[in-house]
PDB file of C-alpha atoms in Angstrom:
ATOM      1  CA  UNK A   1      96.444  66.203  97.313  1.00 92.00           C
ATOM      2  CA  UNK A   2      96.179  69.753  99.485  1.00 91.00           C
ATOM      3  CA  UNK A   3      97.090  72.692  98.132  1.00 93.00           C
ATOM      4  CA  UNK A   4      96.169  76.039 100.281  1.00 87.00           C
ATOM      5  CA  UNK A   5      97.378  79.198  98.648  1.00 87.00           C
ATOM      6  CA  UNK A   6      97.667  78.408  94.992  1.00 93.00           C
ATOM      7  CA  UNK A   7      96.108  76.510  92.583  1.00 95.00           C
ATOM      8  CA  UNK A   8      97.975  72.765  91.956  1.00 94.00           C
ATOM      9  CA  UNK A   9      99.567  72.449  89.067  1.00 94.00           C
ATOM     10  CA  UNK A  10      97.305  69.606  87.422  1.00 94.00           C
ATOM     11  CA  UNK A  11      94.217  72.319  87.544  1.00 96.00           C
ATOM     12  CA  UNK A  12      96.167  75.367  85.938  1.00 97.00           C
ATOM     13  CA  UNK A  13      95.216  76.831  83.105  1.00 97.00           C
ATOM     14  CA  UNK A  14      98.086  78.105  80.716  1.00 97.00           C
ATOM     15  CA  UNK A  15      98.771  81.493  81.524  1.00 97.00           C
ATOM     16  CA  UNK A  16      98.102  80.990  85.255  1.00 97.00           C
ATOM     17  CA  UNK A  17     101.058  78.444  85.320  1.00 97.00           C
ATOM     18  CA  UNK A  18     102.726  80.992  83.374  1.00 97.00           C
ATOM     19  CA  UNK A  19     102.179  83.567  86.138  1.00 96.00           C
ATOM     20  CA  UNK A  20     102.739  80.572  89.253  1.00 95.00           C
ATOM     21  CA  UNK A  21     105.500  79.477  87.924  1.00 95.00           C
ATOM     22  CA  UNK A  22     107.195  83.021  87.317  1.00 95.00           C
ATOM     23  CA  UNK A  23     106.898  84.030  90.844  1.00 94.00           C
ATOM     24  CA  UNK A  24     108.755  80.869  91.810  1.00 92.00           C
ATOM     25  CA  UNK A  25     111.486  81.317  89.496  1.00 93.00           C
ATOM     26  CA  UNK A  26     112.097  85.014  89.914  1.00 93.00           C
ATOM     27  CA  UNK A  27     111.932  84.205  94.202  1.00 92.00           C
ATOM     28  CA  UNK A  28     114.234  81.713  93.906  1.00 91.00           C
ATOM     29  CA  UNK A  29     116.834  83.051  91.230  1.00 92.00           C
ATOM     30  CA  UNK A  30     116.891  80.223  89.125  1.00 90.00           C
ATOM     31  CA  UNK A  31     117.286  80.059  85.144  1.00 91.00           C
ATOM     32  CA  UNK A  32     114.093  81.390  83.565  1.00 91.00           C
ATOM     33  CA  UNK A  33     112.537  78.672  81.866  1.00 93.00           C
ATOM     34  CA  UNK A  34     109.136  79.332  82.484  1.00 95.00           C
ATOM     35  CA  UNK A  35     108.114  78.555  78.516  1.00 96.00           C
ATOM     36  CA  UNK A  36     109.789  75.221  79.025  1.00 96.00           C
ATOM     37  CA  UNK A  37     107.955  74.672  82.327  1.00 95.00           C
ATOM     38  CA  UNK A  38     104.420  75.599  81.400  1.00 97.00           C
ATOM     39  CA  UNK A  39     104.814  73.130  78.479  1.00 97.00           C
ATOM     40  CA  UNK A  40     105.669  70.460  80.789  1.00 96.00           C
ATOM     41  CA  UNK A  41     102.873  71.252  83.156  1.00 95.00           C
ATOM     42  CA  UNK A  42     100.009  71.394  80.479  1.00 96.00           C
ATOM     43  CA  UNK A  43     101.814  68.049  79.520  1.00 95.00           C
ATOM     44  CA  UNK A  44     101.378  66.622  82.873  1.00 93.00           C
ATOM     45  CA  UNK A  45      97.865  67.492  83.012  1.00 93.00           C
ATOM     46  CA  UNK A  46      97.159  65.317  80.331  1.00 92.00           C
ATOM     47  CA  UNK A  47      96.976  62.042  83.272  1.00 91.00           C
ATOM     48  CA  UNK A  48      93.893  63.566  84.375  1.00 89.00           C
ATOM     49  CA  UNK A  49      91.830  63.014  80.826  1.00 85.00           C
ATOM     50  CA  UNK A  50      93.830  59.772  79.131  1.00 80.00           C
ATOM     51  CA  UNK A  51      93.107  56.855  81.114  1.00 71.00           C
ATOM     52  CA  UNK A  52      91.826  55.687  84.434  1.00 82.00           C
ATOM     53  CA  UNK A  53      92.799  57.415  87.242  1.00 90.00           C
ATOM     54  CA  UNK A  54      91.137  58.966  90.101  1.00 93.00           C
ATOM     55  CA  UNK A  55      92.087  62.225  91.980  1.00 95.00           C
ATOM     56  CA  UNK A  56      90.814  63.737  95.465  1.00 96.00           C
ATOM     57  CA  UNK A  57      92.150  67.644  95.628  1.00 97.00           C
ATOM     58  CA  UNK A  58      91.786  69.636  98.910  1.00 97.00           C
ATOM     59  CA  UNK A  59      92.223  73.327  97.887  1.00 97.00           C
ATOM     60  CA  UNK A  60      91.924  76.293 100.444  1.00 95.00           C
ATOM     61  CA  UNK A  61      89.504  78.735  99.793  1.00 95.00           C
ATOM     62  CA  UNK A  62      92.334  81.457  99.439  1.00 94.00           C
ATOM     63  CA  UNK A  63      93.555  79.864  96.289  1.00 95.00           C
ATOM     64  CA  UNK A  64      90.950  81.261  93.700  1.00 96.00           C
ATOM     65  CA  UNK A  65      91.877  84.613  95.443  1.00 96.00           C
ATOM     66  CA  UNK A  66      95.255  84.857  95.289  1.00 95.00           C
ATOM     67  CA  UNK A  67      96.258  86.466  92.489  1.00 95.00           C
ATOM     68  CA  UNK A  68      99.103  85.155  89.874  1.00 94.00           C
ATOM     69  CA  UNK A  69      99.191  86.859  86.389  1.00 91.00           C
ATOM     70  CA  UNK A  70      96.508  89.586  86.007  1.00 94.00           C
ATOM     71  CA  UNK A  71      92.538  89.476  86.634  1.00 95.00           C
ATOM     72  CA  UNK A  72      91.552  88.282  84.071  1.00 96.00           C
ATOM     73  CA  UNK A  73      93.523  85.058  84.040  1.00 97.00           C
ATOM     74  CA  UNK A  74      92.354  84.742  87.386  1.00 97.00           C
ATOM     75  CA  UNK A  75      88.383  84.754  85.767  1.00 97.00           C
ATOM     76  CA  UNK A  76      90.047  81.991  83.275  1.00 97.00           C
ATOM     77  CA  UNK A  77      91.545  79.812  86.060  1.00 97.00           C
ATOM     78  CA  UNK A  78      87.917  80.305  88.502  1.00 97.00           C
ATOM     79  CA  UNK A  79      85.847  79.009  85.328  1.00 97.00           C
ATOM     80  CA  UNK A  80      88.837  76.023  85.142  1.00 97.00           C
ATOM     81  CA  UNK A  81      87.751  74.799  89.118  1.00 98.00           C
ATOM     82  CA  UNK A  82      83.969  74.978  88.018  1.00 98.00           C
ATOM     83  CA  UNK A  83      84.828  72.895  85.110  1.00 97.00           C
ATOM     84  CA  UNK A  84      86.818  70.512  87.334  1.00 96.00           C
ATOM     85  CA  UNK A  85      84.004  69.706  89.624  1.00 96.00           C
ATOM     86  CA  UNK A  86      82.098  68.186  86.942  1.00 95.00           C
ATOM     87  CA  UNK A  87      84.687  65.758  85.785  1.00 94.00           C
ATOM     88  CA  UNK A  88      83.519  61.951  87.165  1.00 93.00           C
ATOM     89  CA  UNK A  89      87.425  61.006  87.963  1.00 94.00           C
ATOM     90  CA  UNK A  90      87.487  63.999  90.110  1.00 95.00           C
ATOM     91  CA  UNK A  91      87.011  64.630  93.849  1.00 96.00           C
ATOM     92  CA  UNK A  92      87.582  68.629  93.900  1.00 97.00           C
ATOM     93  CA  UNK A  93      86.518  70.020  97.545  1.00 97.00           C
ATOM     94  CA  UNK A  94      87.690  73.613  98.737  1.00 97.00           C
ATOM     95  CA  UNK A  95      88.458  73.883 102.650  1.00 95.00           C
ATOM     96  CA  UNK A  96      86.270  76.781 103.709  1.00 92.00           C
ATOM     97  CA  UNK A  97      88.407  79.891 105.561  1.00 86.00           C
ATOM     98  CA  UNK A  98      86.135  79.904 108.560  1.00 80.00           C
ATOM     99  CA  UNK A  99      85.884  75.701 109.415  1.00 71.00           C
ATOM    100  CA  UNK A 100      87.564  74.559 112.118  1.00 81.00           C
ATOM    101  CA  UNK A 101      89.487  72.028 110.386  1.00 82.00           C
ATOM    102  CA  UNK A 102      90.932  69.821 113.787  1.00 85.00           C
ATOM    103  CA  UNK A 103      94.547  70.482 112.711  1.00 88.00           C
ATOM    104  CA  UNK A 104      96.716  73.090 112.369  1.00 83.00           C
ATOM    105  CA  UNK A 105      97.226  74.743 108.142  1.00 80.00           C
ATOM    106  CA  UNK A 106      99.709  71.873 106.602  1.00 88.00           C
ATOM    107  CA  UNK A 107     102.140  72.501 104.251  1.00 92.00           C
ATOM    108  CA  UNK A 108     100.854  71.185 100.684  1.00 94.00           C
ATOM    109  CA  UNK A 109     101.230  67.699  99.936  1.00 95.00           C
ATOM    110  CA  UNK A 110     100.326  65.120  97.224  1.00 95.00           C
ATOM    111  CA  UNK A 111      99.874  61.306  97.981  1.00 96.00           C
ATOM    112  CA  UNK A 112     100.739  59.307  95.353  1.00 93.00           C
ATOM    113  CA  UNK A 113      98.589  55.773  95.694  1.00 88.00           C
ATOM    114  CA  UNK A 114      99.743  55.224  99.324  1.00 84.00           C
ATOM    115  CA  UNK A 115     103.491  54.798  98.110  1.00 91.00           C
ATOM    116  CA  UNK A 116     104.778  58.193  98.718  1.00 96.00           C
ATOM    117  CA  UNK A 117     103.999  61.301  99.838  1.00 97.00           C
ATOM    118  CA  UNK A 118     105.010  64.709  97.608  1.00 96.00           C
ATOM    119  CA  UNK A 119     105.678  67.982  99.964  1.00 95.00           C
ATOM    120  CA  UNK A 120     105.806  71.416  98.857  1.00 92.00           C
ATOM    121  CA  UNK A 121     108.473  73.384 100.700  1.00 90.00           C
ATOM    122  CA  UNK A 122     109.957  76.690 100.142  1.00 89.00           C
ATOM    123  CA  UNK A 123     113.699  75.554  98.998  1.00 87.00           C
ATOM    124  CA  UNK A 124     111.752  72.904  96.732  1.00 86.00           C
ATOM    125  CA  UNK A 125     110.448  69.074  97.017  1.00 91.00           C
ATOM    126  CA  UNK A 126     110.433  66.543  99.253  1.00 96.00           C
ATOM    127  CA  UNK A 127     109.322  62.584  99.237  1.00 96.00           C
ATOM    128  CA  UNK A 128     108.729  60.360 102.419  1.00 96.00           C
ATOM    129  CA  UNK A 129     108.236  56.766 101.910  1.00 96.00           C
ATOM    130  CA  UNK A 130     108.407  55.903 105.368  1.00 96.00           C
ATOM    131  CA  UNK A 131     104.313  54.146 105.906  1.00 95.00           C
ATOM    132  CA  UNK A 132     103.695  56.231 109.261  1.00 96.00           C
ATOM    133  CA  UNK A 133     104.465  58.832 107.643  1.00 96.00           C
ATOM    134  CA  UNK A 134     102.544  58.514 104.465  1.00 96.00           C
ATOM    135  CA  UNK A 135      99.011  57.264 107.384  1.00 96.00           C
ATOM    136  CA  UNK A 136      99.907  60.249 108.955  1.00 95.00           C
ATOM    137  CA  UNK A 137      99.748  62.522 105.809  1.00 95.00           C
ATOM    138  CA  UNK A 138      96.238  60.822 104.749  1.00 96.00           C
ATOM    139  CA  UNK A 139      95.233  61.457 108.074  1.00 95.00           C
ATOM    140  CA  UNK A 140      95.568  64.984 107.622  1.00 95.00           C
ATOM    141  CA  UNK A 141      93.951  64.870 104.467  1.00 96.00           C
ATOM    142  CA  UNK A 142      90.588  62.928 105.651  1.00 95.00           C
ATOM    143  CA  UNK A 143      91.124  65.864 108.785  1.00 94.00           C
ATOM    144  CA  UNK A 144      90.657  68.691 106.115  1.00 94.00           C
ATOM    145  CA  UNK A 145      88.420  66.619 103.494  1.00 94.00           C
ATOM    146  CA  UNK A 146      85.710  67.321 107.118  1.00 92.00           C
ATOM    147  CA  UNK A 147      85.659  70.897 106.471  1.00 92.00           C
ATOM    148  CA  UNK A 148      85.919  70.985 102.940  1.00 95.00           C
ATOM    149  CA  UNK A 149      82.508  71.687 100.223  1.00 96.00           C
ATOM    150  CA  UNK A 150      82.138  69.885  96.883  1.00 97.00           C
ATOM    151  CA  UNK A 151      79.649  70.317  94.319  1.00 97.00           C
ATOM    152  CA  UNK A 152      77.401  73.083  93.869  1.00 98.00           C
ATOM    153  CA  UNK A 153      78.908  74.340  96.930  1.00 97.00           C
ATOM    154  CA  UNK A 154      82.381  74.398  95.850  1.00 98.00           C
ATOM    155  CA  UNK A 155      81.369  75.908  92.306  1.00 98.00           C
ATOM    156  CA  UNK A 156      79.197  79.056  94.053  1.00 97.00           C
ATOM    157  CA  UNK A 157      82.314  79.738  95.458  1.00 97.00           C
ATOM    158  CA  UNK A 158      84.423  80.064  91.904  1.00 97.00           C
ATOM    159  CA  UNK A 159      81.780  81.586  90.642  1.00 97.00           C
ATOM    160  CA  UNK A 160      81.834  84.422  93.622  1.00 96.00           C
ATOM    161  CA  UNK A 161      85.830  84.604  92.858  1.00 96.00           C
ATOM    162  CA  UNK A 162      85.337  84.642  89.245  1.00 96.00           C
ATOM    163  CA  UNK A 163      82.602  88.297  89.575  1.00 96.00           C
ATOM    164  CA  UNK A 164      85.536  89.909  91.935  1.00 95.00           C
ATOM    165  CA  UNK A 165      88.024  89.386  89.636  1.00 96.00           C
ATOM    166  CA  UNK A 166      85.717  90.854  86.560  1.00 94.00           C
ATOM    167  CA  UNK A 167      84.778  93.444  88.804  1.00 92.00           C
ATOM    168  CA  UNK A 168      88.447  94.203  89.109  1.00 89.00           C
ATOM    169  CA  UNK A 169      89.278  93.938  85.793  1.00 82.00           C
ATOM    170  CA  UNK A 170      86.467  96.398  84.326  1.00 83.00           C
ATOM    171  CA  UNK A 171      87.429  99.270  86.611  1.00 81.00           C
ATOM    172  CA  UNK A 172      91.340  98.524  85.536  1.00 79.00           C
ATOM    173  CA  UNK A 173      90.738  98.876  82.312  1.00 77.00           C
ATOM    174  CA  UNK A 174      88.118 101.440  83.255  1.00 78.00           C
ATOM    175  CA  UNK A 175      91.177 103.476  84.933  1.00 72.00           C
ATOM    176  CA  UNK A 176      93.431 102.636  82.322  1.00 70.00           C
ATOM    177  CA  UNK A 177      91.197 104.554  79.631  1.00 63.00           C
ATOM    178  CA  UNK A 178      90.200 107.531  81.568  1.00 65.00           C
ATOM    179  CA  UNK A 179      93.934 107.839  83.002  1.00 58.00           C
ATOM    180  CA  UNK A 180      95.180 109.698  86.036  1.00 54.00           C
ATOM    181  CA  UNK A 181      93.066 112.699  87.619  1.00 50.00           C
ATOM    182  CA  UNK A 182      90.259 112.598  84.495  1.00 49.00           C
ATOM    183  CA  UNK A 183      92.920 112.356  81.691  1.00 48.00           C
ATOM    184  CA  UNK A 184      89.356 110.768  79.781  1.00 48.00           C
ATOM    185  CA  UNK A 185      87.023 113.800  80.209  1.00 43.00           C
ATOM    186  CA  UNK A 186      90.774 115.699  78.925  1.00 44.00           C
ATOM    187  CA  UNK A 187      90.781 113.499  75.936  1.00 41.00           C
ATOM    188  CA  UNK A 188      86.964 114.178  75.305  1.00 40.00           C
ATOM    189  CA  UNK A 189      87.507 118.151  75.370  1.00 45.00           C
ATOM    190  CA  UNK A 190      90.580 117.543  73.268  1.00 43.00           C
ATOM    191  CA  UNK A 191      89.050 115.422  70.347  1.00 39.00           C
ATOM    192  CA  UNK A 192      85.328 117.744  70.619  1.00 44.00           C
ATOM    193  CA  UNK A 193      88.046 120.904  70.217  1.00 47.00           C
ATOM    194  CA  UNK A 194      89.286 119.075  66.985  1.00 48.00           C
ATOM    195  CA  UNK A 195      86.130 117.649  65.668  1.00 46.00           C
ATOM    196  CA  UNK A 196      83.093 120.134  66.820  1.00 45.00           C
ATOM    197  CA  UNK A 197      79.591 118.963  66.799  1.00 42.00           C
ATOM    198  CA  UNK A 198      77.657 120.216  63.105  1.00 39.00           C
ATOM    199  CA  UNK A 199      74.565 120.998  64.922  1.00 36.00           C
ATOM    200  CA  UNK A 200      76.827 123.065  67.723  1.00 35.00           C
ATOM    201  CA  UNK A 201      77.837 125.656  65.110  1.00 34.00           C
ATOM    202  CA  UNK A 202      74.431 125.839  62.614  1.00 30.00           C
ATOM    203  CA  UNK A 203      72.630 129.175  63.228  1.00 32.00           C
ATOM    204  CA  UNK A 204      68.913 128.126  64.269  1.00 31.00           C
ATOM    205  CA  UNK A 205      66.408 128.524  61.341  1.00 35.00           C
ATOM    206  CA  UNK A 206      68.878 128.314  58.481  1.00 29.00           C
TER     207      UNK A 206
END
């Protein structure tokens, strides 16, 4: 499978899906289900532990940095990848921004075992079954696997997504508590006002 700007569905972690799949169903205006939905994908993801089957992802290296549901679920879903690339029944490679990848950004797509081909599109799914079109979709994919890093490779680069987003997260939260224009040194004055220092008020040499 290829996925460019978000992380597929079978890697998610729970509140990431909860976040992905909110921003589909609030673009779309369909019935919010998301609880319903991120049930069903965590289900899903079960195929990728119980039994034997093998998976090659393509992801773009914009994924990890796009962000869906807060900083800190995007440090959760970075340390997910890592973990990914260490499973032996997965091929997880990340299509670097600057490679000249010998075809022009695809939409994302999933091959299913040569039989059919999955497409992402804006309104929703589509399948082709027709075979040219299926060799021509894991043409694209061998095109992109060229350019893509695996391994230790692939994990420096979740890792370097996974310190921006706890960078980011620190100085929101560091910003949260200090509040607009220095409400934090305000606070500090306030609470010193209320509870002075002992030693500020004993006379020296008593």
């Amino acid at each position: 499978m290829f996925q460019h700007g978000a992380v597929p569905g079978l890697m998610q972690t729970m509140a990431y899906a909860r976040g992905h799949l909110s921003k589909i169903i609030g673009f779309r205006g369909i019935p919010d289900d998301v609880d319903a939905a991120v049930e069903a994908r965590m289900k899903q993801q079960e195929v990728m532990t119980n039994g034997t089957r093998r998976f090659a992802i393509l992801i773009g290296e914009q994924a990890p940095h796009t962000l869906y549901g807060g900083p800190e679920v995007m440090a959760e879903q970075s340390d997910k990848l890592t973990e990914l690339t260490r499973r032996p029944n997965v091929s997880l490679g990340v299509v670097i921004r600057r490679a000249e990848t010998g075809i022009w950004p695809p939409e994302n797509f999933w091959i299913y075992d040569t039989a059919q081909v999955r497409v992402d599109t804006v309104p929703g799914q589509v399948r082709i079954k027709a075979p040219g079109d299926i060799a021509l979709c894991e043409k694209a994919f061998q095109t992109l696997s060229g350019s893509a890093v695996h391994g230790d490779e692939a994990r420096a680069l979740f890792a370097s997504a996974r310190q921006a987003w706890s960078r980011e997260g620190s100085a929101r939260n560091i910003k949260r508590h200090r509040g607009p224009s220095g409400g934090g040194f305000r606070a500090f004055q306030a609470w010193t006002t209320e509870h002075p220092h002992p030693l500020r008020h004993t006379a020296v040499g008593s």
